[in-house]
Amino acid sequence: MCGIFGYVGPQDQDAVSIVMQGLKRLEYRGYDSAGIAGLKNGEVVVCKEVGKVDVLQKLVDEKKISLELAIAQTRWATHGKPSKENAHPHFDTALSLALVHNGIIENYESLKKSLKEKGVQFISDTDTEVIAHLIASLYEGDILKAVKETILLLKGSFALAIIHRDYPGQIIAVAHESPLVIGIGAREAFIASDSNSFSVHTREVVFLSNSEIAVIKSDKLEIYDSFCTPIDKKIQQLSLEAGNISKGGYEHYTIKEIFEQPQTIRNALLSRFLEEYGTAIFEGLNLEINELHSVQRILILACGTSYHAGLVSSYMFEDKARIPVQVEISSEFRYKNPVVQPGTFVIAISQSGETADTLAAVRELKAKGAKILALCNVQGSSLSRESDATIFLRAGPEIGVCSTKAFTSQLVVLSLFALLLARMRHMSKQEGQELIKAMKTLPEQVQKILDKSSSIQTIAKKYAKYNNFFYLGRNYMFPTSLEGALKLKEISYINANGYPAGEMKHGPIALINENCPTVALCSNKMTFDKLISNLMEIKARNGLILAIAEESEKGLEGIATDLITIPDTIDELAPITTSVVTQLLAYYIAKERGAEIDQPKNLAKSVTVE
């Protein structure tokens, strides 16, 4: 969850400035505290502070810190509350080394107890400080050997960047079940949790994994396995447009990314369908046709927003491709002893491709022989590297913590994949062509919704005073209601519950009153009349109703307190257009309430720890 960054380069480069810029690009991963450490005249220098990177930047500027090389971290607190003592980097008692860490050390308590018995004194509540003291206790003049012996003692997940005063001009990096990428430039090198953070400097990268250790110098890279045996790692070239990582004149990344959706939907569709044949096509999928023909069951694994995308798509896979689907929350599934039947095809969804629980579930399923298709947005991510095949979303970097454009891109890609499987089975060419026709109009339809954002903002202001919401829907609109409620929770800090409309009378309707509005997702033609009946039940109990419905639908007059209309589409794609409205509602309600939007409290963009 935390973001770590490091830099080593020529003496005439400003290491501090480069590292602080990189750290700012990683702030979506955590913003409880931030810190930087480096070497200066043979000494370890550490500077850290509670708060966001801007707070650290101010302190660095005040102290006029300059370093020959540097490592840094922006923290999402796991062990120990946000404080200056718990902020990274951490160091040993003699201040001979400093390190930054992303991950969790599961056996830190026993290691800490053992170190205390040897007289080591701790100044933080973190699991990370244990690593610094362990390395120092095992150091006998060979830092690589000390790091190797330390990581053999650690249980959990960790990405580390380490500096030592006896080794000027080099950084040690380690990665085990936690993302870490090395960027290779001209006489300089970068270490980061996400390649986006240094993509303005270089596109040549090496990914570390499986307890691999890297010794990084400005002009040399050496990589070893966990037993210090040298290994060769392939240098990969990233095709990333770093210029996209800016607000582009918008007040927040979140609203910018909402408004990018007409283009990101086009990107997700581009060259991925054959209208003449009414089917989808994915170049470079690396799956044989007979493998797709033999799919008898689909298992979808995901967390959070990606889980909701999986739920939405499950309706389409079953309805159109006639394939039974099981959708599982990765954090629960990984602790099951799953029965993987012959013909099971796994789709793992993660925007970042680094979601720890999804990766753990994928590894378990691969061990059982399952075929894995990844859907993610980040080239070179752990999920894309460990899966049998990958479909990239092409949504571009998503910086806002609450996912918007990545979600709608997931729905587009999953719809295309469902079309591909359906055409291999029972769907006619004409049906496929009709689906493609509807998908091609999505960017224009989303743009029409965005063009009326000011009227949506006016409605949002009216509802911003309420502290409890229900989001209701049926069929495709039920999982869409879960996602809509999640957006409101994430950035407005409002209690919101997505619910299947037909289930309200089985208990939750007891909570309906004039202070608990209902956001009714009415864009499912098949269940529209049934939903109207459910809304009448809410209205009879003085509940406010904010309805989102397609322009052609009638019957909400006199029922809905407020109505937002959206362009007509088919039921299978209505979650996309409807979700753009719920994203705008959440954004404008959060803005009206003065909430932190891009970096909501307690959240981080990429959940890389359990």
Coordinates of C-alpha atoms in Angstrom, one line a residue:
M1 CA 0.0 0.0 0.0
C2 CA 2.9 2.4 0.8
G3 CA 4.9 3.9 -2.0
I4 CA 8.7 3.7 -1.9
F5 CA 11.2 5.5 -4.2
G6 CA 14.9 5.6 -4.6
Y7 CA 17.5 7.3 -6.8
V8 CA 21.2 6.9 -7.5
G9 CA 22.9 8.9 -10.2
P10 CA 25.8 11.3 -11.1
Q11 CA 27.0 13.7 -8.4
D12 CA 25.7 16.7 -10.4
Q13 CA 22.1 15.5 -10.2
D14 CA 19.8 16.7 -7.4
A15 CA 18.9 13.4 -5.8
V16 CA 16.5 15.0 -3.3
S17 CA 14.5 16.8 -5.9
I18 CA 14.2 13.7 -8.1
V19 CA 13.1 11.5 -5.2
M20 CA 10.6 14.1 -3.9
Q21 CA 9.0 14.4 -7.4
G22 CA 8.8 10.6 -7.6
L23 CA 7.3 10.3 -4.1
K24 CA 4.6 12.8 -5.0
R25 CA 3.6 10.6 -7.9
L26 CA 3.3 7.7 -5.4
E27 CA 1.2 9.5 -2.9
Y28 CA -2.0 7.7 -4.1
R29 CA -0.5 4.6 -2.3
G30 CA -0.6 6.3 1.2
Y31 CA -0.4 9.7 2.7
D32 CA -0.3 9.3 6.5
S33 CA 3.4 10.3 6.7
A34 CA 6.4 10.7 4.5
G35 CA 10.2 10.6 4.8
I36 CA 13.5 10.6 3.0
A37 CA 17.0 9.3 3.8
G38 CA 20.3 9.4 2.0
L39 CA 24.0 9.6 2.3
K40 CA 26.0 12.8 2.7
N41 CA 29.7 12.9 3.4
G42 CA 29.7 9.3 4.6
E43 CA 26.8 9.8 7.0
V44 CA 23.2 8.7 6.9
V45 CA 20.8 11.6 6.9
V46 CA 17.1 11.1 7.7
C47 CA 14.2 13.5 7.5
K48 CA 10.5 12.5 8.0
E49 CA 7.2 14.0 9.1
V50 CA 3.5 13.2 9.7
G51 CA 1.2 14.2 6.8
K52 CA 1.4 14.3 3.1
V53 CA 4.5 14.7 0.9
D54 CA 4.0 18.5 0.7
V55 CA 4.6 18.6 4.5
L56 CA 7.9 16.7 4.0
Q57 CA 8.8 18.9 1.1
K58 CA 8.5 22.0 3.2
L59 CA 10.7 20.5 5.9
V60 CA 13.3 19.4 3.3
D61 CA 13.4 22.9 1.9
E62 CA 13.7 24.5 5.3
K63 CA 16.6 22.3 6.2
K64 CA 18.2 22.7 2.8
I65 CA 18.8 18.9 2.6
S66 CA 21.1 17.7 -0.2
L67 CA 22.0 14.0 -0.6
E68 CA 24.3 12.0 -2.8
L69 CA 21.7 9.3 -3.2
A70 CA 18.3 8.9 -1.6
I71 CA 15.4 6.6 -0.7
A72 CA 12.0 7.7 0.5
Q73 CA 8.5 6.5 1.4
T74 CA 5.0 7.8 1.6
R75 CA 3.1 5.7 4.2
W76 CA -0.3 4.0 4.6
A77 CA -0.3 3.0 8.3
T78 CA -0.5 -0.7 9.1
H79 CA 1.6 -1.3 12.3
G80 CA 1.6 1.8 14.4
K81 CA -0.5 4.9 14.1
P82 CA 0.7 7.8 11.9
S83 CA 3.5 9.6 13.8
K84 CA 7.0 10.9 13.2
E85 CA 8.4 7.9 15.0
N86 CA 6.5 5.4 12.9
A87 CA 7.2 7.2 9.6
H88 CA 9.7 5.7 7.3
P89 CA 12.7 5.6 6.7
H90 CA 13.7 3.4 9.7
F91 CA 17.3 2.9 10.8
D92 CA 19.5 1.0 13.3
T93 CA 20.7 2.3 16.6
A94 CA 24.1 3.5 15.2
L95 CA 22.4 5.2 12.2
S96 CA 24.7 3.2 10.0
L97 CA 21.8 2.2 7.6
A98 CA 18.3 3.3 6.7
L99 CA 15.5 1.6 4.8
V100 CA 12.0 2.0 3.5
H101 CA 9.5 -0.8 3.3
N102 CA 6.2 -1.6 1.6
G103 CA 4.4 -4.7 2.9
I104 CA 3.8 -6.5 6.2
I105 CA 6.2 -8.6 8.3
E106 CA 4.0 -11.2 9.9
N107 CA 6.5 -12.6 12.4
Y108 CA 7.9 -9.2 13.5
E109 CA 6.7 -9.6 17.1
S110 CA 8.9 -12.7 17.7
L111 CA 11.8 -11.1 15.9
K112 CA 11.4 -8.0 17.9
K113 CA 11.3 -9.9 21.2
S114 CA 14.6 -11.7 20.2
L115 CA 16.3 -8.4 19.4
K116 CA 15.1 -6.8 22.6
E117 CA 16.6 -9.7 24.6
K118 CA 19.9 -8.8 22.9
G119 CA 19.6 -5.2 24.1
V120 CA 18.2 -3.5 21.0
Q121 CA 16.0 -0.6 21.8
F122 CA 13.1 0.3 19.5
I123 CA 11.7 3.8 19.0
S124 CA 8.6 2.9 16.8
D125 CA 5.6 0.6 16.8
T126 CA 6.2 -0.6 13.2
D127 CA 7.1 -4.0 11.9
T128 CA 9.7 -2.3 9.6
E129 CA 12.1 -1.2 12.3
V130 CA 12.7 -4.9 13.0
I131 CA 14.3 -5.2 9.6
A132 CA 16.7 -2.4 10.1
H133 CA 17.9 -3.8 13.4
L134 CA 18.1 -7.3 12.0
I135 CA 20.4 -6.2 9.2
A136 CA 22.6 -4.3 11.6
S137 CA 22.9 -7.3 13.9
L138 CA 23.9 -9.6 11.1
Y139 CA 26.3 -7.1 9.4
E140 CA 30.0 -8.1 9.5
G141 CA 31.3 -5.9 6.7
D142 CA 29.3 -7.5 3.9
I143 CA 25.9 -5.7 3.4
L144 CA 24.7 -8.1 0.7
K145 CA 25.3 -11.1 3.0
A146 CA 23.5 -9.4 5.9
V147 CA 20.5 -8.6 3.8
K148 CA 20.3 -12.1 2.5
E149 CA 20.4 -13.6 6.0
T150 CA 17.8 -11.1 7.1
I151 CA 15.2 -11.9 4.4
L152 CA 15.5 -15.6 5.1
L153 CA 14.2 -14.8 8.6
L154 CA 11.2 -12.7 7.4
K155 CA 7.7 -14.0 6.9
G156 CA 5.2 -11.9 5.0
S157 CA 5.4 -9.5 2.1
F158 CA 8.1 -6.9 1.6
A159 CA 9.7 -4.5 -0.9
L160 CA 12.8 -2.8 0.6
A161 CA 15.2 -0.1 -0.4
I162 CA 18.3 0.0 1.8
I163 CA 21.3 2.3 2.1
H164 CA 24.4 1.8 4.2
R165 CA 27.1 4.4 5.1
D166 CA 29.9 1.8 4.3
Y167 CA 28.5 1.5 0.7
P168 CA 28.3 5.0 -0.8
G169 CA 26.9 5.1 -4.3
Q170 CA 24.6 2.1 -4.1
I171 CA 21.1 1.1 -3.0
I172 CA 20.1 -2.5 -2.1
A173 CA 16.6 -3.4 -3.2
V174 CA 14.6 -6.5 -2.3
A175 CA 11.1 -7.7 -3.3
H176 CA 9.0 -10.6 -2.1
E177 CA 5.3 -10.7 -2.8
S178 CA 5.3 -6.9 -3.0
P179 CA 5.8 -4.8 -6.1
L180 CA 9.2 -3.2 -6.8
V181 CA 10.5 -2.0 -10.2
I182 CA 14.0 -0.7 -11.1
G183 CA 14.3 2.0 -13.8
I184 CA 17.5 2.1 -15.7
G185 CA 18.6 5.4 -17.1
A186 CA 21.8 6.9 -18.5
R187 CA 24.2 6.7 -15.6
E188 CA 21.3 6.7 -13.2
A189 CA 18.8 4.3 -11.7
F190 CA 15.5 4.5 -9.9
I191 CA 13.7 2.2 -7.5
A192 CA 9.9 2.5 -7.0
S193 CA 6.7 0.8 -6.2
D194 CA 5.2 1.9 -9.5
S195 CA 7.0 2.7 -12.7
N196 CA 4.7 5.7 -13.3
S197 CA 6.7 7.5 -10.7
F198 CA 9.9 7.6 -12.8
S199 CA 8.5 7.2 -16.3
V200 CA 9.4 10.8 -17.1
H201 CA 13.1 9.7 -16.8
T202 CA 13.2 6.2 -18.3
R203 CA 11.1 3.5 -19.8
E204 CA 13.6 0.7 -19.4
V205 CA 12.7 -1.4 -16.3
V206 CA 13.5 -4.6 -14.4
F207 CA 10.9 -6.1 -12.1
L208 CA 12.0 -7.8 -8.9
S209 CA 10.1 -10.7 -7.2
N210 CA 10.6 -14.0 -5.2
S211 CA 13.0 -12.5 -2.7
E212 CA 15.4 -11.3 -5.4
I213 CA 18.0 -8.8 -4.2
A214 CA 19.4 -6.0 -6.4
V215 CA 22.5 -4.0 -5.9
I216 CA 21.9 -0.8 -7.7
K217 CA 24.6 1.7 -8.8
S218 CA 24.3 4.6 -11.2
D219 CA 26.2 2.6 -13.9
K220 CA 25.6 -1.0 -12.8
L221 CA 22.8 -3.4 -11.8
E222 CA 23.5 -6.7 -10.2
I223 CA 20.6 -9.1 -9.3
Y224 CA 20.8 -12.1 -7.0
D225 CA 18.3 -14.8 -5.9
S226 CA 17.6 -15.2 -2.1
F227 CA 20.8 -17.3 -1.8
C228 CA 22.9 -14.6 -3.4
T229 CA 23.4 -16.5 -6.6
P230 CA 23.7 -14.0 -9.5
I231 CA 20.8 -14.2 -12.0
D232 CA 19.9 -12.5 -15.3
K233 CA 16.8 -10.4 -15.5
K234 CA 15.3 -9.2 -18.7
I235 CA 15.1 -5.5 -19.2
Q236 CA 11.6 -4.5 -20.4
Q237 CA 10.5 -1.5 -22.3
L238 CA 7.3 0.3 -21.0
S239 CA 4.9 2.0 -23.4
L240 CA 3.6 4.6 -21.0
E241 CA 2.6 8.2 -21.6
A242 CA 3.8 9.9 -18.5
G243 CA 2.4 13.2 -19.6
N244 CA -1.1 11.9 -18.6
I245 CA -0.2 12.1 -14.9
S246 CA -1.5 15.7 -14.3
K247 CA -4.7 17.3 -13.3
G248 CA -4.9 19.0 -16.7
G249 CA -6.7 22.1 -15.3
Y250 CA -9.3 20.1 -13.2
E251 CA -9.6 20.7 -9.5
H252 CA -9.1 17.1 -8.7
Y253 CA -7.7 14.0 -10.4
T254 CA -11.0 12.2 -9.7
I255 CA -13.2 14.6 -11.7
K256 CA -10.6 14.7 -14.5
E257 CA -10.7 10.9 -14.7
I258 CA -14.5 10.9 -14.7
F259 CA -14.4 13.3 -17.7
E260 CA -11.8 11.1 -19.5
Q261 CA -14.2 8.2 -19.8
P262 CA -15.5 8.9 -23.4
Q263 CA -11.9 8.5 -24.5
T264 CA -10.9 5.6 -22.2
I265 CA -14.0 3.7 -23.4
R266 CA -12.9 4.3 -27.0
N267 CA -9.4 3.0 -26.0
A268 CA -10.9 -0.1 -24.4
L269 CA -12.9 -0.8 -27.6
L270 CA -10.2 0.1 -30.2
S271 CA -9.4 -2.8 -32.6
R272 CA -11.2 -5.3 -30.3
F273 CA -14.2 -6.1 -32.4
L274 CA -15.0 -7.3 -35.9
E275 CA -18.4 -5.8 -36.7
E276 CA -18.7 -7.7 -39.9
Y277 CA -18.7 -11.0 -38.0
G278 CA -20.4 -9.7 -34.8
T279 CA -17.6 -10.8 -32.5
A280 CA -14.7 -9.5 -30.4
I281 CA -11.0 -10.0 -31.0
F282 CA -8.0 -9.6 -28.6
E283 CA -4.6 -9.4 -30.2
G284 CA -1.8 -11.0 -28.2
L285 CA -4.2 -12.8 -25.9
N286 CA -2.0 -16.0 -26.0
L287 CA -5.0 -18.3 -25.5
E288 CA -5.8 -21.0 -28.0
I289 CA -9.2 -21.1 -29.5
N290 CA -9.8 -24.6 -28.3
E291 CA -9.0 -23.4 -24.7
L292 CA -11.9 -20.9 -25.0
H293 CA -14.2 -23.4 -26.6
S294 CA -13.6 -25.8 -23.7
V295 CA -14.5 -23.3 -20.9
Q296 CA -17.3 -24.8 -18.9
R297 CA -17.3 -22.5 -15.9
I298 CA -15.9 -19.1 -15.1
L299 CA -14.5 -18.0 -11.8
I300 CA -14.0 -14.3 -11.3
L301 CA -11.6 -13.0 -8.6
A302 CA -11.4 -9.4 -7.5
C303 CA -11.7 -6.9 -4.7
G304 CA -13.6 -3.6 -4.2
T305 CA -14.6 -1.9 -7.4
S306 CA -13.1 -4.6 -9.5
Y307 CA -15.3 -7.1 -7.7
H308 CA -18.4 -5.1 -8.7
A309 CA -17.2 -5.1 -12.3
G310 CA -17.0 -8.9 -12.0
L311 CA -20.5 -9.1 -10.6
V312 CA -21.9 -7.0 -13.4
S313 CA -20.2 -9.1 -16.1
S314 CA -21.4 -12.4 -14.5
Y315 CA -24.9 -11.6 -15.7
M316 CA -23.7 -11.2 -19.2
F317 CA -21.5 -14.3 -19.3
E318 CA -24.4 -16.4 -18.1
D319 CA -27.1 -14.7 -20.2
K320 CA -25.2 -14.4 -23.5
A321 CA -22.5 -17.0 -23.4
R322 CA -24.6 -19.4 -21.3
I323 CA -21.6 -20.2 -19.1
P324 CA -22.1 -20.5 -15.3
V325 CA -20.1 -17.9 -13.3
Q326 CA -18.9 -17.7 -9.8
V327 CA -17.7 -14.3 -8.5
E328 CA -15.5 -14.3 -5.4
I329 CA -14.0 -11.7 -3.2
S330 CA -10.3 -12.5 -3.4
S331 CA -9.6 -11.9 0.3
E332 CA -12.2 -14.6 1.2
F333 CA -11.5 -17.0 -1.6
R334 CA -7.8 -17.2 -0.8
Y335 CA -8.6 -19.0 2.5
K336 CA -10.9 -21.5 0.9
N337 CA -9.8 -24.9 -0.3
P338 CA -11.4 -24.4 -3.7
V339 CA -12.7 -27.2 -5.9
V340 CA -11.3 -26.4 -9.3
Q341 CA -13.3 -28.5 -11.7
P342 CA -12.1 -29.4 -15.2
G343 CA -13.0 -26.6 -17.7
T344 CA -12.7 -23.8 -15.1
F345 CA -11.5 -20.6 -16.5
V346 CA -10.3 -17.9 -14.1
I347 CA -10.6 -14.1 -14.7
A348 CA -8.6 -12.1 -12.2
I349 CA -9.4 -8.4 -12.1
S350 CA -7.2 -5.7 -10.6
Q351 CA -6.7 -2.1 -11.8
S352 CA -3.2 -2.0 -10.4
G353 CA -2.3 -5.6 -11.0
E354 CA -0.8 -5.6 -7.5
T355 CA -3.8 -6.4 -5.2
A356 CA -2.3 -8.7 -2.7
D357 CA -5.3 -10.9 -2.0
T358 CA -6.1 -11.3 -5.7
L359 CA -2.4 -12.3 -6.4
A360 CA -2.5 -14.8 -3.5
A361 CA -5.7 -16.4 -4.9
V362 CA -4.3 -16.6 -8.4
R363 CA -1.2 -18.3 -7.1
E364 CA -3.3 -20.9 -5.4
L365 CA -5.4 -21.5 -8.5
K366 CA -2.4 -21.8 -10.7
A367 CA -1.0 -24.5 -8.4
K368 CA -4.2 -26.4 -9.0
G369 CA -3.8 -26.1 -12.7
A370 CA -6.3 -23.4 -13.6
K371 CA -5.9 -21.1 -16.6
I372 CA -5.8 -17.4 -15.5
L373 CA -6.8 -14.4 -17.6
A374 CA -5.8 -11.1 -16.0
L375 CA -7.6 -7.8 -16.5
C376 CA -5.5 -4.9 -15.4
N377 CA -4.4 -1.4 -16.2
V378 CA -0.7 -1.5 -15.5
Q379 CA 1.9 -2.9 -17.9
G380 CA 4.4 -5.1 -16.2
S381 CA 2.3 -5.5 -13.0
S382 CA 2.7 -8.7 -10.9
L383 CA -0.7 -9.9 -12.0
S384 CA 0.1 -9.5 -15.7
R385 CA 3.4 -11.3 -15.3
E386 CA 1.9 -14.2 -13.3
S387 CA -1.2 -14.9 -15.4
D388 CA -1.4 -17.0 -18.6
A389 CA -2.9 -14.1 -20.6
T390 CA -3.7 -10.4 -20.0
I391 CA -6.1 -7.9 -21.4
F392 CA -5.1 -4.4 -20.6
L393 CA -7.7 -1.7 -19.9
R394 CA -5.9 1.1 -21.7
A395 CA -7.4 3.6 -19.3
G396 CA -4.1 5.4 -18.6
P397 CA -2.8 6.1 -15.1
E398 CA -5.6 6.5 -12.6
I399 CA -4.5 8.6 -9.7
G400 CA -7.7 9.3 -7.8
V401 CA -8.1 6.7 -5.1
C402 CA -11.7 5.9 -5.9
S403 CA -11.7 4.1 -9.2
T404 CA -13.8 5.7 -12.0
K405 CA -12.5 5.3 -15.5
A406 CA -10.9 2.0 -14.7
F407 CA -14.3 0.6 -13.6
T408 CA -16.1 1.5 -16.8
S409 CA -13.1 0.2 -18.9
Q410 CA -13.3 -3.1 -17.0
L411 CA -17.0 -3.3 -17.9
V412 CA -16.3 -2.6 -21.6
V413 CA -13.5 -5.2 -21.7
L414 CA -15.5 -7.8 -19.9
S415 CA -18.5 -7.2 -22.2
L416 CA -16.2 -7.7 -25.2
F417 CA -14.9 -11.0 -23.7
A418 CA -18.4 -12.2 -23.0
L419 CA -19.3 -11.4 -26.6
L420 CA -16.3 -13.4 -27.8
L421 CA -17.3 -16.5 -25.8
A422 CA -21.0 -16.0 -26.7
R423 CA -20.3 -16.0 -30.5
M424 CA -18.3 -19.2 -30.0
R425 CA -21.4 -20.8 -28.6
H426 CA -25.1 -19.8 -29.1
M427 CA -25.1 -16.1 -30.1
S428 CA -26.0 -15.3 -33.7
K429 CA -24.0 -12.9 -35.8
Q430 CA -26.9 -10.4 -35.9
E431 CA -27.1 -10.4 -32.1
G432 CA -23.3 -9.8 -31.9
Q433 CA -23.5 -7.0 -34.4
E434 CA -26.3 -5.3 -32.3
L435 CA -24.2 -5.5 -29.2
I436 CA -21.2 -4.0 -31.0
K437 CA -23.4 -1.2 -32.4
A438 CA -24.6 -0.4 -28.8
M439 CA -21.0 -0.4 -27.5
K440 CA -19.8 1.9 -30.3
T441 CA -22.3 4.6 -29.1
L442 CA -21.1 4.4 -25.5
P443 CA -18.5 7.2 -25.7
E444 CA -21.0 9.6 -27.2
Q445 CA -23.6 8.7 -24.6
V446 CA -21.2 9.1 -21.7
Q447 CA -20.2 12.5 -23.1
K448 CA -23.9 13.6 -23.1
I449 CA -24.1 12.7 -19.4
L450 CA -20.9 14.7 -18.7
D451 CA -22.4 17.6 -20.6
K452 CA -25.1 17.9 -18.0
S453 CA -22.8 17.6 -15.0
S454 CA -23.8 21.1 -13.8
S455 CA -27.4 19.9 -13.3
I456 CA -26.2 16.8 -11.5
Q457 CA -24.1 19.0 -9.3
T458 CA -27.2 21.0 -8.4
I459 CA -29.0 17.9 -7.3
A460 CA -25.9 16.7 -5.4
K461 CA -25.9 19.8 -3.4
K462 CA -29.5 19.1 -2.3
Y463 CA -28.6 15.7 -1.0
A464 CA -25.2 16.5 0.5
K465 CA -26.7 17.1 3.9
Y466 CA -27.8 13.5 4.4
N467 CA -25.7 10.9 6.2
N468 CA -27.4 7.7 5.2
F469 CA -28.3 6.4 1.7
F470 CA -29.6 3.4 0.0
Y471 CA -28.7 2.5 -3.6
L472 CA -31.2 0.2 -5.2
G473 CA -31.4 -1.8 -8.4
R474 CA -32.5 -5.1 -10.0
N475 CA -30.7 -7.4 -12.4
Y476 CA -27.6 -5.6 -13.9
M477 CA -28.5 -2.6 -11.7
F478 CA -28.0 -4.5 -8.5
P479 CA -24.2 -4.8 -8.7
T480 CA -24.2 -1.3 -10.2
S481 CA -25.9 -0.1 -7.0
L482 CA -23.1 -1.7 -4.9
E483 CA -20.5 0.3 -6.9
G484 CA -22.5 3.5 -6.6
A485 CA -22.8 3.2 -2.9
L486 CA -19.0 2.4 -2.6
K487 CA -18.2 5.7 -4.5
L488 CA -20.2 7.7 -2.0
K489 CA -18.6 5.9 1.0
E490 CA -15.1 6.3 -0.3
I491 CA -15.0 10.0 -1.0
S492 CA -17.9 11.5 0.9
Y493 CA -17.6 9.4 4.1
I494 CA -21.3 8.8 4.0
N495 CA -22.9 5.5 5.1
A496 CA -24.4 4.1 1.8
N497 CA -25.7 0.6 1.1
G498 CA -26.2 -1.0 -2.2
Y499 CA -29.1 -3.4 -2.2
P500 CA -31.2 -5.5 -4.5
A501 CA -34.5 -3.7 -4.6
G502 CA -36.7 -6.8 -4.2
E503 CA -34.9 -7.6 -0.9
M504 CA -35.8 -4.3 0.8
K505 CA -39.0 -5.6 2.2
H506 CA -37.0 -8.5 3.8
G507 CA -35.7 -6.1 6.5
P508 CA -33.8 -3.0 5.3
I509 CA -37.0 -1.1 4.6
A510 CA -37.2 -0.6 8.3
L511 CA -34.5 2.0 7.9
I512 CA -36.3 4.1 5.4
N513 CA -37.4 7.6 6.5
E514 CA -37.3 11.2 5.4
N515 CA -33.6 11.4 6.3
C516 CA -32.5 8.4 4.3
P517 CA -32.6 9.1 0.6
T518 CA -32.7 6.2 -1.9
V519 CA -30.8 6.4 -5.2
A520 CA -32.9 4.3 -7.5
L521 CA -31.0 2.8 -10.5
C522 CA -33.9 2.4 -13.0
S523 CA -31.9 1.7 -16.2
N524 CA -32.9 -2.0 -16.5
K525 CA -35.8 -2.4 -18.9
M526 CA -36.5 -6.0 -18.0
T527 CA -37.1 -5.1 -14.4
F528 CA -38.3 -1.5 -14.6
D529 CA -42.0 -2.2 -13.7
K530 CA -40.9 -4.3 -10.7
L531 CA -38.6 -1.6 -9.5
I532 CA -41.4 1.0 -9.7
S533 CA -43.4 -1.1 -7.2
N534 CA -40.4 -1.2 -4.8
L535 CA -40.1 2.6 -5.1
M536 CA -43.8 3.0 -4.3
E537 CA -43.1 1.1 -1.0
I538 CA -40.3 3.6 -0.2
K539 CA -42.4 6.6 -1.1
A540 CA -45.2 5.3 1.2
R541 CA -42.7 5.5 4.1
N542 CA -41.7 9.1 3.3
G543 CA -38.4 8.2 1.8
L544 CA -36.8 10.6 -0.7
I545 CA -36.1 9.0 -4.1
L546 CA -33.4 10.2 -6.5
A547 CA -34.0 8.2 -9.7
I548 CA -31.5 7.6 -12.5
A549 CA -33.5 6.4 -15.6
E550 CA -33.2 6.3 -19.3
E551 CA -34.8 9.0 -21.3
S552 CA -37.5 6.8 -22.8
E553 CA -38.7 5.3 -19.5
K554 CA -42.0 6.7 -18.2
G555 CA -43.8 6.2 -14.9
L556 CA -41.5 7.9 -12.4
E557 CA -43.5 11.1 -12.4
G558 CA -45.0 11.6 -9.0
I559 CA -42.7 8.9 -7.5
A560 CA -39.2 10.2 -7.8
T561 CA -38.3 13.3 -5.7
D562 CA -35.6 14.1 -8.3
L563 CA -34.8 12.5 -11.7
I564 CA -31.6 12.3 -13.7
T565 CA -32.1 11.0 -17.2
I566 CA -29.4 9.2 -19.3
P567 CA -29.3 8.1 -22.9
D568 CA -31.0 4.8 -23.8
T569 CA -28.9 1.7 -24.2
I570 CA -29.3 -2.0 -23.9
D571 CA -29.6 -3.5 -20.4
E572 CA -26.1 -5.1 -20.6
L573 CA -24.4 -1.8 -21.0
A574 CA -26.6 0.4 -18.8
P575 CA -24.2 -0.1 -15.8
I576 CA -21.7 2.0 -17.7
T577 CA -23.9 5.0 -18.3
T578 CA -25.5 4.7 -14.9
S579 CA -22.2 4.5 -13.1
V580 CA -21.0 7.8 -14.7
V581 CA -23.9 9.5 -13.0
T582 CA -23.2 7.8 -9.6
Q583 CA -19.6 8.9 -9.9
L584 CA -20.6 12.5 -10.5
L585 CA -23.0 12.4 -7.6
A586 CA -20.4 11.1 -5.2
Y587 CA -17.9 13.6 -6.4
Y588 CA -20.1 16.6 -6.1
I589 CA -21.6 15.5 -2.8
A590 CA -18.0 15.1 -1.4
K591 CA -17.1 18.5 -2.8
E592 CA -20.1 20.1 -1.2
R593 CA -19.2 18.5 2.2
G594 CA -15.6 19.6 1.9
A595 CA -14.2 16.1 2.0
E596 CA -10.8 15.1 0.7
I597 CA -11.5 13.7 -2.7
D598 CA -8.4 12.4 -4.4
Q599 CA -6.9 11.0 -1.2
P600 CA -9.7 10.1 1.1
K601 CA -8.9 9.3 4.7
N602 CA -7.9 5.7 5.6
L603 CA -7.7 4.6 1.9
A604 CA -4.9 3.9 -0.5
K605 CA -5.1 3.2 -4.2
S606 CA -3.3 0.0 -4.5
V607 CA -3.9 -2.6 -1.7
T608 CA -0.7 -4.5 -1.6
V609 CA -1.0 -5.9 1.9
E610 CA -3.5 -8.3 3.3

